Tab-separated table of C-alpha atoms in Angstrom:
chain	number	residue	atom	x	y	z
A	1	MET	CA	94.143	-22.031	-3.077
A	2	SER	CA	92.862	-21.168	-6.521
A	3	GLN	CA	91.167	-17.800	-6.868
A	4	HIS	CA	87.587	-17.920	-8.087
A	5	TYR	CA	87.410	-15.923	-11.282
A	6	CYS	CA	84.237	-15.126	-13.077
A	7	GLY	CA	83.837	-14.028	-16.648
A	8	TYR	CA	83.381	-16.350	-19.569
A	9	ASN	CA	82.907	-16.757	-23.251
A	10	PRO	CA	80.681	-18.612	-24.067
A	11	PRO	CA	78.300	-18.117	-21.114
A	12	PRO	CA	77.453	-20.991	-18.753
A	13	PRO	CA	74.324	-23.141	-19.197
A	14	ASN	CA	72.356	-21.261	-16.513
A	15	PHE	CA	72.956	-17.881	-18.118
A	16	GLU	CA	69.319	-17.273	-19.058
A	17	THR	CA	67.797	-18.573	-15.811
A	18	PHE	CA	70.140	-17.562	-12.966
A	19	PHE	CA	68.364	-14.321	-12.025
A	20	PRO	CA	66.349	-15.049	-8.818
A	21	GLU	CA	62.602	-14.748	-9.138
A	22	LYS	CA	62.334	-12.618	-5.963
A	23	TYR	CA	63.948	-9.622	-7.707
A	24	LYS	CA	61.837	-9.534	-10.826
A	25	ASP	CA	59.112	-7.235	-9.505
A	26	ARG	CA	61.556	-4.273	-9.386
A	27	LEU	CA	64.672	-5.134	-11.348
A	28	GLN	CA	65.109	-5.961	-15.003
A	29	ARG	CA	67.755	-7.808	-16.922
A	30	LEU	CA	69.184	-6.153	-19.992
A	31	PRO	CA	66.822	-6.863	-22.873
A	32	ASP	CA	68.026	-7.010	-26.420
A	33	PHE	CA	69.400	-3.934	-28.158
A	34	ARG	CA	66.096	-2.776	-29.678
A	35	LYS	CA	63.942	-3.264	-26.557
A	36	LEU	CA	66.148	-1.207	-24.265
A	37	ARG	CA	66.531	1.547	-26.844
A	38	SER	CA	62.798	1.616	-27.549
A	39	SER	CA	61.911	1.721	-23.849
A	40	TRP	CA	64.289	4.582	-23.137
A	41	GLU	CA	63.239	6.579	-26.214
A	42	ILE	CA	59.561	6.310	-25.270
A	43	HIS	CA	59.793	7.047	-21.548
A	44	LYS	CA	63.047	9.071	-21.328
A	45	ARG	CA	63.402	7.891	-17.746
A	46	PRO	CA	66.751	7.948	-15.966
A	47	THR	CA	68.226	4.467	-16.053
A	48	LEU	CA	70.642	2.691	-13.719
A	49	VAL	CA	72.647	-0.273	-15.001
A	50	VAL	CA	74.509	-2.466	-12.493
A	51	LEU	CA	76.831	-4.992	-14.103
A	52	HIS	CA	78.910	-7.839	-12.743
A	53	VAL	CA	80.082	-11.199	-13.980
A	54	PHE	CA	77.971	-13.197	-11.594
A	55	ALA	CA	76.124	-15.862	-13.559
A	56	ASP	CA	78.428	-18.617	-12.341
A	57	ASP	CA	78.257	-17.519	-8.670
A	58	ILE	CA	75.219	-15.362	-8.062
A	59	GLY	CA	75.192	-16.134	-4.339
A	60	ALA	CA	78.451	-14.270	-3.788
A	61	LEU	CA	77.041	-11.147	-5.416
A	62	GLU	CA	73.526	-10.908	-4.068
A	63	LYS	CA	74.593	-7.989	-1.874
A	64	TRP	CA	74.833	-5.797	-4.985
A	65	ILE	CA	71.462	-6.987	-6.299
A	66	ASP	CA	69.858	-6.371	-2.898
A	67	MET	CA	71.158	-2.807	-2.920
A	68	ALA	CA	69.648	-2.061	-6.325
A	69	TYR	CA	66.440	-3.804	-5.265
A	70	GLN	CA	66.060	-1.514	-2.247
A	71	LEU	CA	66.579	1.598	-4.364
A	72	ALA	CA	64.011	0.372	-6.869
A	73	ALA	CA	61.284	0.146	-4.206
A	74	PRO	CA	58.103	2.127	-4.994
A	75	GLY	CA	58.628	4.405	-2.002
A	76	CYS	CA	62.259	5.054	-2.910
A	77	LEU	CA	63.296	5.619	-6.541
A	78	GLY	CA	61.106	3.067	-8.263
A	79	GLY	CA	58.810	5.728	-9.664
A	80	GLU	CA	61.631	7.896	-10.985
A	81	MET	CA	64.181	5.526	-12.474
A	82	ASP	CA	64.491	2.209	-14.315
A	83	PHE	CA	66.849	-0.382	-12.813
A	84	TYR	CA	68.766	-3.023	-14.729
A	85	VAL	CA	70.998	-5.576	-13.016
A	86	ASP	CA	72.755	-8.051	-15.227
A	87	ASP	CA	75.695	-10.166	-16.046
A	88	LEU	CA	78.599	-8.272	-17.548
A	89	TRP	CA	78.762	-10.575	-20.544
A	90	LYS	CA	75.310	-9.448	-21.659
A	91	SER	CA	76.436	-5.832	-21.795
A	92	PHE	CA	77.578	-6.581	-25.339
A	93	ILE	CA	74.218	-5.061	-26.335
A	94	PHE	CA	75.793	-1.618	-25.863
A	95	ASN	CA	78.044	-2.349	-28.817
A	96	GLU	CA	76.942	-5.492	-30.602
A	97	ASP	CA	79.662	-5.298	-33.227
A	98	ASP	CA	82.852	-5.449	-31.203
A	99	PHE	CA	82.220	-5.927	-27.489
A	100	SER	CA	83.458	-9.192	-26.054
A	101	PHE	CA	84.437	-10.332	-22.595
A	102	LEU	CA	87.260	-12.840	-22.289
A	103	ARG	CA	88.248	-14.244	-18.934
A	104	ILE	CA	91.942	-14.258	-19.863
A	105	ASP	CA	91.992	-10.531	-20.666
A	106	LYS	CA	89.430	-8.896	-18.427
A	107	GLY	CA	88.350	-11.448	-15.848
A	108	CYS	CA	87.475	-10.167	-12.386
A	109	THR	CA	86.771	-11.957	-9.144
A	110	VAL	CA	83.436	-12.010	-7.381
A	111	ASP	CA	85.034	-9.639	-4.856
A	112	SER	CA	85.418	-6.956	-7.513
A	113	TYR	CA	83.155	-3.917	-7.294
A	114	PRO	CA	80.224	-3.888	-9.705
A	115	LEU	CA	80.391	-1.565	-12.700
A	116	ILE	CA	77.552	0.921	-12.304
A	117	TYR	CA	76.435	3.377	-14.965
A	118	ALA	CA	73.470	5.724	-15.150
A	119	ALA	CA	71.842	7.475	-18.092
A	120	SER	CA	69.888	10.667	-17.481
A	121	SER	CA	66.604	11.522	-19.146
A	122	THR	CA	68.573	13.444	-21.798
A	123	GLY	CA	70.994	10.588	-22.555
A	124	GLU	CA	74.015	11.769	-20.584
A	125	VAL	CA	75.893	8.796	-19.133
A	126	PHE	CA	77.750	8.785	-15.818
A	127	PHE	CA	79.951	6.192	-14.152
A	128	PHE	CA	79.777	5.406	-10.442
A	129	GLY	CA	83.495	5.868	-9.898
A	130	ASP	CA	86.314	7.888	-11.362
A	131	PHE	CA	89.015	7.543	-14.001
A	132	THR	CA	90.811	4.829	-12.035
A	133	GLY	CA	87.806	2.559	-11.716
A	134	PRO	CA	84.560	1.841	-9.852
A	135	HIS	CA	83.814	3.009	-6.323
A	136	LEU	CA	82.572	0.683	-3.596
A	137	PRO	CA	78.821	1.317	-3.411
A	138	ASP	CA	76.704	1.414	-0.292
A	139	LEU	CA	73.045	2.274	-0.095
A	140	GLU	CA	73.637	5.913	0.831
A	141	SER	CA	76.295	6.697	-1.775
A	142	LEU	CA	74.426	4.923	-4.559
A	143	ARG	CA	71.188	6.706	-3.622
A	144	HIS	CA	73.052	10.032	-3.756
A	145	PHE	CA	74.446	9.138	-7.199
A	146	CYS	CA	70.979	8.254	-8.493
A	147	ASP	CA	69.482	11.464	-7.077
A	148	GLN	CA	72.132	13.517	-8.889
A	149	VAL	CA	71.362	11.785	-12.186
A	150	ILE	CA	67.613	12.253	-11.732
A	151	ASN	CA	67.986	15.928	-10.744
A	152	GLY	CA	70.475	16.744	-13.509
A	153	THR	CA	73.308	17.652	-11.127
A	154	ALA	CA	75.605	14.691	-11.843
A	155	LYS	CA	79.042	15.622	-13.199
A	156	GLU	CA	81.854	13.763	-14.876
A	157	PRO	CA	85.327	13.762	-13.298
A	158	THR	CA	87.459	16.693	-14.407
A	159	ALA	CA	89.936	15.837	-17.146
A	160	ARG	CA	92.912	17.875	-18.285
A	161	ASP	CA	92.932	19.896	-21.503
A	162	PRO	CA	93.465	17.294	-24.267
A	163	LYS	CA	95.522	19.700	-26.377
A	164	VAL	CA	99.134	18.599	-26.956
A	165	GLU	CA	101.058	21.735	-26.086
A	166	SER	CA	103.962	23.030	-28.166
A	167	VAL	CA	107.205	23.543	-26.284
A	168	ASN	CA	110.471	25.278	-27.194
A	169	LEU	CA	113.907	25.491	-25.598
A	170	ASP	CA	113.056	28.671	-23.706
A	171	ARG	CA	110.252	26.913	-21.804
A	172	TRP	CA	111.699	23.399	-21.819
A	173	ASN	CA	112.882	23.224	-18.219
A	174	GLU	CA	109.816	25.056	-16.952
A	175	LEU	CA	107.355	22.692	-18.587
A	176	VAL	CA	109.144	19.367	-18.851
A	177	TYR	CA	111.276	19.116	-15.725
A	178	ALA	CA	109.007	20.869	-13.242
A	179	GLY	CA	107.043	18.460	-11.063
A	180	ASP	CA	106.958	14.672	-10.951
A	181	ASN	CA	104.463	14.046	-13.734
A	182	ASP	CA	105.375	11.595	-16.458
A	183	VAL	CA	106.055	13.434	-19.698
A	184	ALA	CA	105.821	12.347	-23.332
A	185	VAL	CA	107.268	14.533	-26.091
A	186	CYS	CA	107.279	14.211	-29.857
A	187	PHE	CA	110.046	15.888	-31.880
A	188	TYR	CA	109.252	16.717	-35.484
A	189	ASN	CA	110.690	18.868	-38.234
A	190	SER	CA	108.159	21.151	-39.913
A	191	LEU	CA	110.368	21.538	-42.987
A	192	GLN	CA	111.950	18.132	-43.534
A	193	ASN	CA	109.081	15.802	-42.678
A	194	GLY	CA	106.853	17.059	-45.456
A	195	GLU	CA	103.380	18.528	-45.268
A	196	GLU	CA	101.477	15.232	-45.499
A	197	VAL	CA	103.613	13.485	-42.874
A	198	ASN	CA	103.259	16.396	-40.461
A	199	ARG	CA	99.515	16.656	-41.030
A	200	ARG	CA	99.103	12.991	-40.186
A	201	LEU	CA	101.421	13.327	-37.182
A	202	MET	CA	99.491	16.308	-35.791
A	203	SER	CA	96.249	14.364	-36.204
A	204	ASP	CA	97.750	11.375	-34.367
A	205	LEU	CA	98.986	13.616	-31.548
A	206	ASP	CA	95.556	15.235	-31.228
A	207	TRP	CA	94.024	11.746	-30.986
A	208	LEU	CA	96.599	10.774	-28.347
A	209	GLY	CA	95.787	13.896	-26.326
A	210	ARG	CA	92.054	13.152	-26.369
A	211	ASN	CA	92.578	9.536	-25.350
A	212	LEU	CA	94.947	10.394	-22.511
A	213	LYS	CA	93.044	13.408	-21.174
A	214	GLN	CA	92.062	11.479	-18.033
A	215	GLU	CA	95.684	10.486	-17.321
A	216	SER	CA	98.353	12.426	-15.442
A	217	VAL	CA	100.872	12.161	-18.294
A	218	LEU	CA	101.828	15.531	-19.805
A	219	LEU	CA	102.061	15.613	-23.602
A	220	TYR	CA	104.235	17.977	-25.629
A	221	LYS	CA	105.408	18.417	-29.197
A	222	MET	CA	108.498	20.306	-30.351
A	223	ASP	CA	109.408	21.529	-33.809
A	224	ILE	CA	113.188	21.164	-34.057
A	225	HIS	CA	113.531	22.937	-37.400
A	226	GLY	CA	116.147	25.637	-36.939
A	227	THR	CA	116.798	24.854	-33.286
A	228	SER	CA	118.809	22.490	-31.124
A	229	VAL	CA	117.435	19.354	-29.538
A	230	PRO	CA	117.461	19.414	-25.727
A	231	LYS	CA	120.369	17.656	-24.046
A	232	LYS	CA	120.151	13.886	-23.462
A	233	PHE	CA	117.880	13.388	-26.459
A	234	VAL	CA	119.287	11.568	-29.468
A	235	VAL	CA	117.018	12.375	-32.411
A	236	GLU	CA	118.340	10.462	-35.395
A	237	SER	CA	115.246	11.086	-37.504
A	238	THR	CA	111.890	12.762	-37.153
A	239	PRO	CA	109.318	12.255	-35.932
A	240	SER	CA	110.789	10.805	-32.726
A	241	PHE	CA	108.739	10.076	-29.629
A	242	PHE	CA	110.206	10.011	-26.111
A	243	PHE	CA	108.899	9.219	-22.661
A	244	LEU	CA	110.271	10.682	-19.436
A	245	PRO	CA	109.204	8.833	-16.267
A	246	GLY	CA	108.295	11.286	-13.524
A	247	THR	CA	111.148	10.448	-11.162
A	248	GLN	CA	113.719	9.566	-13.843
A	249	LYS	CA	113.503	12.396	-16.332
A	250	HIS	CA	117.287	12.364	-16.709
A	251	ASN	CA	116.899	9.092	-18.611
A	252	PRO	CA	114.438	9.638	-21.493
A	253	LEU	CA	113.161	6.520	-23.271
A	254	ARG	CA	112.891	6.537	-27.054
A	255	CYS	CA	109.996	4.824	-28.790
A	256	LYS	CA	111.361	2.212	-31.193
A	257	TYR	CA	108.021	1.507	-32.844
A	258	GLU	CA	106.985	3.130	-36.098
A	259	ILE	CA	105.331	6.340	-34.943
A	260	ASN	CA	101.536	6.449	-35.142
A	261	MET	CA	98.729	7.046	-32.667
A	262	TRP	CA	98.463	3.417	-31.539
A	263	THR	CA	102.185	2.872	-31.033
A	264	MET	CA	102.534	6.126	-29.094
A	265	LEU	CA	99.654	5.127	-26.808
A	266	LYS	CA	101.142	1.659	-26.309
A	267	PHE	CA	104.569	3.126	-25.543
A	268	VAL	CA	103.139	5.493	-22.921
A	269	ALA	CA	101.113	2.665	-21.338
A	270	GLU	CA	104.138	0.380	-21.194
A	271	ASN	CA	106.406	2.928	-19.533
A	272	SER	CA	104.173	5.043	-17.298
A	273	SER	CA	105.340	5.209	-13.686
A	274	GLU	CA	101.997	3.800	-12.570
A	275	GLU	CA	99.564	1.875	-14.725
A	276	LEU	CA	97.276	4.250	-16.589
A	277	SER	CA	93.679	4.706	-15.466
A	278	TYR	CA	92.054	3.704	-18.756
A	279	TYR	CA	94.704	1.408	-20.270
A	280	ASN	CA	96.657	-1.605	-19.091
A	281	ARG	CA	100.374	-2.055	-19.738
A	282	ARG	CA	99.673	-3.409	-23.221
A	283	GLY	CA	97.694	-0.318	-24.162
A	284	ARG	CA	94.353	-2.104	-24.104
A	285	VAL	CA	91.346	-0.192	-22.808
A	286	LYS	CA	90.294	-1.278	-19.337
A	287	LEU	CA	86.837	-2.707	-19.009
A	288	HIS	CA	85.185	0.135	-17.042
A	289	ALA	CA	86.397	2.698	-19.598
A	290	GLU	CA	85.487	0.565	-22.598
A	291	LEU	CA	81.953	0.081	-21.338
A	292	LEU	CA	81.577	3.770	-20.537
A	293	THR	CA	82.415	4.590	-24.149
A	294	HIS	CA	80.001	1.971	-25.481
A	295	ILE	CA	77.122	3.105	-23.264
A	296	LYS	CA	77.683	6.769	-24.123
A	297	ASP	CA	77.594	5.910	-27.810
A	298	TYR	CA	74.450	3.848	-27.306
A	299	PHE	CA	72.461	6.632	-25.650
A	300	SER	CA	73.876	9.410	-27.822
A	301	LEU	CA	72.362	7.683	-30.864
A	302	SER	CA	68.932	7.500	-29.291
C-alpha cells in the first residue's frame, strides 16, 4: 500500500481555500511577510505558529487544528497570545529568499507531528520539541509550553560548548578514547600550513563547532608541529580530518574531501553512529532546525 505523503511544490489548487471556516474566529493563517511583522511589532504579543503540510489532506490533521483552536479560546489564552495555523509550504515567509519545501527531500506523512514554534513578546523563539525533532503535543503539554512563553520562563535545550578543544598526546587517551561518543579531530601544522591557511582552518573549525553544538559528537584539533601523530592515524598532509565512530575508535576514518567547513560537516553527518539531530546523512539541515533558524532570524530583525 502506498504511503500518503504530503508536501508539494507548487501547492495544490485548494491551497488558498482549504482552511475551514469554523476556525477563523480564533486562528489565523500566516499572512504575507510584511503583515505578520507589522502585527507583531505593533502589539508585541506572544505568538504561536503551528505548521504542517496538510493542504492536500486537511481532514487527517484536524486534531492539531482543534488543539490550537481550544487554546485560542477567549477564556483560555486567546487574550494573551496570537495563534497561527498553516500549511508548512507557506512558512517560506520566514525566509522569502531561500526557503523551499520539496516533497522528495523533506516530505512528511500526515502522521508526522506538527512543527510548533512560539515567539515571546521580546522576540525570543522556542521550538516545541528538542534537538532531535518535534514532540507529540496534547492539550496539557501545549498549554504548558504556551504559558512558559507568555510568562518568560521558556528555555532552549542545553547545548554543549561549541568551542573546538585543542588536544595533545598527553591528554589524547583521556579525551578521545574515554566514553562512547563519536569523535572528530583535525590535525594541522602551525608552522608548515602557513598563517593564512591556518587562519581559514580555525575559522572553519569554529563554524563547525557552532553548527554541531546540539550534537553528541566531540570535536578536537591537534597541532602536530614538533610532535608525533597518535597511533593508527596516517597523516600524509595537513590539514587532515578524521572521524572516530563511538564504538569503533580503533578504526579512524579519514576525510577524502578537500577540507573546508562544508566538507567536514558532510563527512561527520555521513559517518556518525546515529543520524545527527539537525542534519541528515547528506549533511542537509533537517526541516525543524532549518525553520527554527529562519523564524529566529525573522523575529530578531523586528
